[in-house]
Amino acid sequence: MAKKDQPTDAAKEKDREKWMARFQVRLAMQPGVDRVVVLQAVKEVSVHCAETGEHPRTAFGDPDAYAVQTAARLVPEDRAERARRRGSVVDALDSVRDAVGKVGGL
């Protein structure tokens, strides 16, 4: 690889930051995940990468898939299930609200 084709340290850091940002967002979207879980997961990834020098994509793969795996590992199943049910109820109520809002004159 020619020297000019090699990514700079700044480009590597930017890519690392993009991976971490995507991972955090996807993790936060998982049922039952709260701030504590996100902070714990980010710390685990950061410490691993600092100790090994690996890029998070090399160590953990796709940030979306790793977010799903991490949530499954860190969130108790009963808490995740409650969050899924709560989300279903909220979605149903939103649908009813939207349908009622479309009915004119009521």
Tab-separated table of N, CA and C in Angstrom, residues 48-102:
chain	number	residue	atom	x	y	z
A	48	HIS	N	-11.138	-1.985	26.233
A	48	HIS	CA	-10.588	-3.043	25.381
A	48	HIS	C	-9.726	-2.437	24.271
A	49	CYS	N	-10.280	-1.432	23.597
A	49	CYS	CA	-9.558	-0.823	22.473
A	49	CYS	C	-8.297	-0.102	22.940
A	50	ALA	N	-8.342	0.522	24.108
A	50	ALA	CA	-7.163	1.201	24.646
A	50	ALA	C	-6.074	0.193	25.008
A	51	GLU	N	-6.471	-0.931	25.584
A	51	GLU	CA	-5.501	-1.949	25.998
A	51	GLU	C	-4.883	-2.688	24.823
A	52	THR	N	-5.686	-2.954	23.792
A	52	THR	CA	-5.201	-3.763	22.678
A	52	THR	C	-4.745	-2.942	21.481
A	53	GLY	N	-5.218	-1.700	21.398
A	53	GLY	CA	-4.904	-0.878	20.233
A	53	GLY	C	-5.771	-1.209	19.032
A	54	GLU	N	-6.728	-2.101	19.214
A	54	GLU	CA	-7.615	-2.490	18.115
A	54	GLU	C	-8.660	-1.416	17.846
A	55	HIS	N	-9.077	-1.362	16.604
A	55	HIS	CA	-10.220	-0.526	16.227
A	55	HIS	C	-11.463	-1.280	16.696
A	56	PRO	N	-12.512	-0.583	17.157
A	56	PRO	CA	-13.700	-1.298	17.638
A	56	PRO	C	-14.343	-2.196	16.573
A	57	ARG	N	-14.268	-1.811	15.299
A	57	ARG	CA	-14.839	-2.662	14.245
A	57	ARG	C	-14.069	-3.979	14.149
A	58	THR	N	-12.757	-3.905	14.315
A	58	THR	CA	-11.930	-5.117	14.266
A	58	THR	C	-12.245	-6.010	15.460
A	59	ALA	N	-12.383	-5.404	16.623
A	59	ALA	CA	-12.602	-6.171	17.851
A	59	ALA	C	-14.035	-6.673	17.995
A	60	PHE	N	-15.025	-5.858	17.595
A	60	PHE	CA	-16.420	-6.174	17.895
A	60	PHE	C	-17.318	-6.307	16.666
A	61	GLY	N	-16.810	-5.937	15.508
A	61	GLY	CA	-17.601	-6.071	14.283
A	61	GLY	C	-18.538	-4.896	14.057
A	62	ASP	N	-19.635	-5.184	13.408
A	62	ASP	CA	-20.629	-4.172	13.071
A	62	ASP	C	-21.230	-3.570	14.335
A	63	PRO	N	-21.302	-2.239	14.440
A	63	PRO	CA	-21.823	-1.621	15.669
A	63	PRO	C	-23.292	-1.949	15.933
A	64	ASP	N	-24.099	-2.106	14.882
A	64	ASP	CA	-25.509	-2.447	15.071
A	64	ASP	C	-25.656	-3.845	15.675
A	65	ALA	N	-24.954	-4.800	15.090
A	65	ALA	CA	-25.030	-6.181	15.587
A	65	ALA	C	-24.459	-6.280	16.998
A	66	TYR	N	-23.366	-5.566	17.250
A	66	TYR	CA	-22.775	-5.632	18.581
A	66	TYR	C	-23.685	-4.980	19.620
A	67	ALA	N	-24.434	-3.963	19.227
A	67	ALA	CA	-25.387	-3.333	20.155
A	67	ALA	C	-26.464	-4.330	20.569
A	68	VAL	N	-26.964	-5.105	19.619
A	68	VAL	CA	-27.985	-6.119	19.924
A	68	VAL	C	-27.399	-7.172	20.867
A	69	GLN	N	-26.195	-7.641	20.569
A	69	GLN	CA	-25.535	-8.644	21.422
A	69	GLN	C	-25.293	-8.095	22.831
A	70	THR	N	-24.855	-6.870	22.909
A	70	THR	CA	-24.550	-6.257	24.196
A	70	THR	C	-25.806	-6.095	25.037
A	71	ALA	N	-26.885	-5.653	24.409
A	71	ALA	CA	-28.144	-5.513	25.142
A	71	ALA	C	-28.598	-6.874	25.663
A	72	ALA	N	-28.483	-7.898	24.851
A	72	ALA	CA	-28.886	-9.240	25.285
A	72	ALA	C	-28.048	-9.705	26.473
A	73	ARG	N	-26.791	-9.293	26.505
A	73	ARG	CA	-25.889	-9.708	27.582
A	73	ARG	C	-26.090	-8.886	28.854
A	74	LEU	N	-26.368	-7.595	28.723
A	74	LEU	CA	-26.392	-6.714	29.887
A	74	LEU	C	-27.783	-6.418	30.449
A	75	VAL	N	-28.827	-6.643	29.669
A	75	VAL	CA	-30.187	-6.326	30.130
A	75	VAL	C	-30.896	-7.630	30.499
A	76	PRO	N	-31.379	-7.733	31.733
A	76	PRO	CA	-32.127	-8.933	32.105
A	76	PRO	C	-33.331	-9.128	31.174
A	77	GLU	N	-33.596	-10.363	30.799
A	77	GLU	CA	-34.657	-10.661	29.829
A	77	GLU	C	-36.018	-10.145	30.282
A	78	ASP	N	-36.327	-10.240	31.575
A	78	ASP	CA	-37.628	-9.764	32.040
A	78	ASP	C	-37.761	-8.249	31.857
A	79	ARG	N	-36.686	-7.515	32.087
A	79	ARG	CA	-36.729	-6.064	31.881
A	79	ARG	C	-36.878	-5.721	30.400
A	80	ALA	N	-36.189	-6.437	29.550
A	80	ALA	CA	-36.303	-6.208	28.105
A	80	ALA	C	-37.717	-6.525	27.622
A	81	GLU	N	-38.291	-7.606	28.145
A	81	GLU	CA	-39.658	-7.993	27.743
A	81	GLU	C	-40.674	-6.936	28.191
A	82	ARG	N	-40.528	-6.432	29.408
A	82	ARG	CA	-41.429	-5.362	29.870
A	82	ARG	C	-41.319	-4.133	28.973
A	83	ALA	N	-40.127	-3.790	28.583
A	83	ALA	CA	-39.922	-2.625	27.714
A	83	ALA	C	-40.536	-2.862	26.339
A	84	ARG	N	-40.418	-4.089	25.827
A	84	ARG	CA	-41.039	-4.409	24.527
A	84	ARG	C	-42.553	-4.287	24.617
A	85	ARG	N	-43.145	-4.824	25.700
A	85	ARG	CA	-44.602	-4.733	25.867
A	85	ARG	C	-45.041	-3.282	26.002
A	86	ARG	N	-44.329	-2.524	26.799
A	86	ARG	CA	-44.648	-1.114	26.993
A	86	ARG	C	-44.565	-0.375	25.654
A	87	GLY	N	-43.562	-0.698	24.855
A	87	GLY	CA	-43.427	-0.091	23.535
A	87	GLY	C	-44.575	-0.450	22.626
A	88	SER	N	-45.068	-1.683	22.709
A	88	SER	CA	-46.202	-2.109	21.892
A	88	SER	C	-47.462	-1.350	22.267
A	89	VAL	N	-47.674	-1.153	23.546
A	89	VAL	CA	-48.845	-0.415	24.022
A	89	VAL	C	-48.765	1.035	23.555
A	90	VAL	N	-47.615	1.642	23.688
A	90	VAL	CA	-47.443	3.031	23.253
A	90	VAL	C	-47.671	3.145	21.751
A	91	ASP	N	-47.156	2.200	20.973
A	91	ASP	CA	-47.370	2.218	19.523
A	91	ASP	C	-48.852	2.105	19.191
A	92	ALA	N	-49.558	1.231	19.897
A	92	ALA	CA	-50.994	1.062	19.655
A	92	ALA	C	-51.745	2.348	19.989
A	93	LEU	N	-51.407	2.976	21.104
A	93	LEU	CA	-52.064	4.232	21.481
A	93	LEU	C	-51.758	5.335	20.473
A	94	ASP	N	-50.535	5.378	19.979
A	94	ASP	CA	-50.180	6.362	18.954
A	94	ASP	C	-50.996	6.141	17.685
A	95	SER	N	-51.211	4.891	17.312
A	95	SER	CA	-52.012	4.579	16.118
A	95	SER	C	-53.445	5.038	16.288
A	96	VAL	N	-54.002	4.794	17.456
A	96	VAL	CA	-55.382	5.228	17.724
A	96	VAL	C	-55.453	6.750	17.686
A	97	ARG	N	-54.502	7.406	18.326
A	97	ARG	CA	-54.472	8.874	18.321
A	97	ARG	C	-54.384	9.422	16.902
A	98	ASP	N	-53.545	8.821	16.085
A	98	ASP	CA	-53.394	9.274	14.701
A	98	ASP	C	-54.682	9.046	13.906
A	99	ALA	N	-55.313	7.901	14.114
A	99	ALA	CA	-56.565	7.599	13.399
A	99	ALA	C	-57.666	8.566	13.804
A	100	VAL	N	-57.754	8.860	15.083
A	100	VAL	CA	-58.774	9.785	15.567
A	100	VAL	C	-58.492	11.196	15.021
A	101	GLY	N	-57.250	11.559	14.980
A	101	GLY	CA	-56.870	12.867	14.467
A	101	GLY	C	-57.214	13.058	13.000
A	102	LYS	N	-57.273	11.957	12.241
A	102	LYS	CA	-57.587	12.046	10.810
A	102	LYS	C	-59.086	12.157	10.556
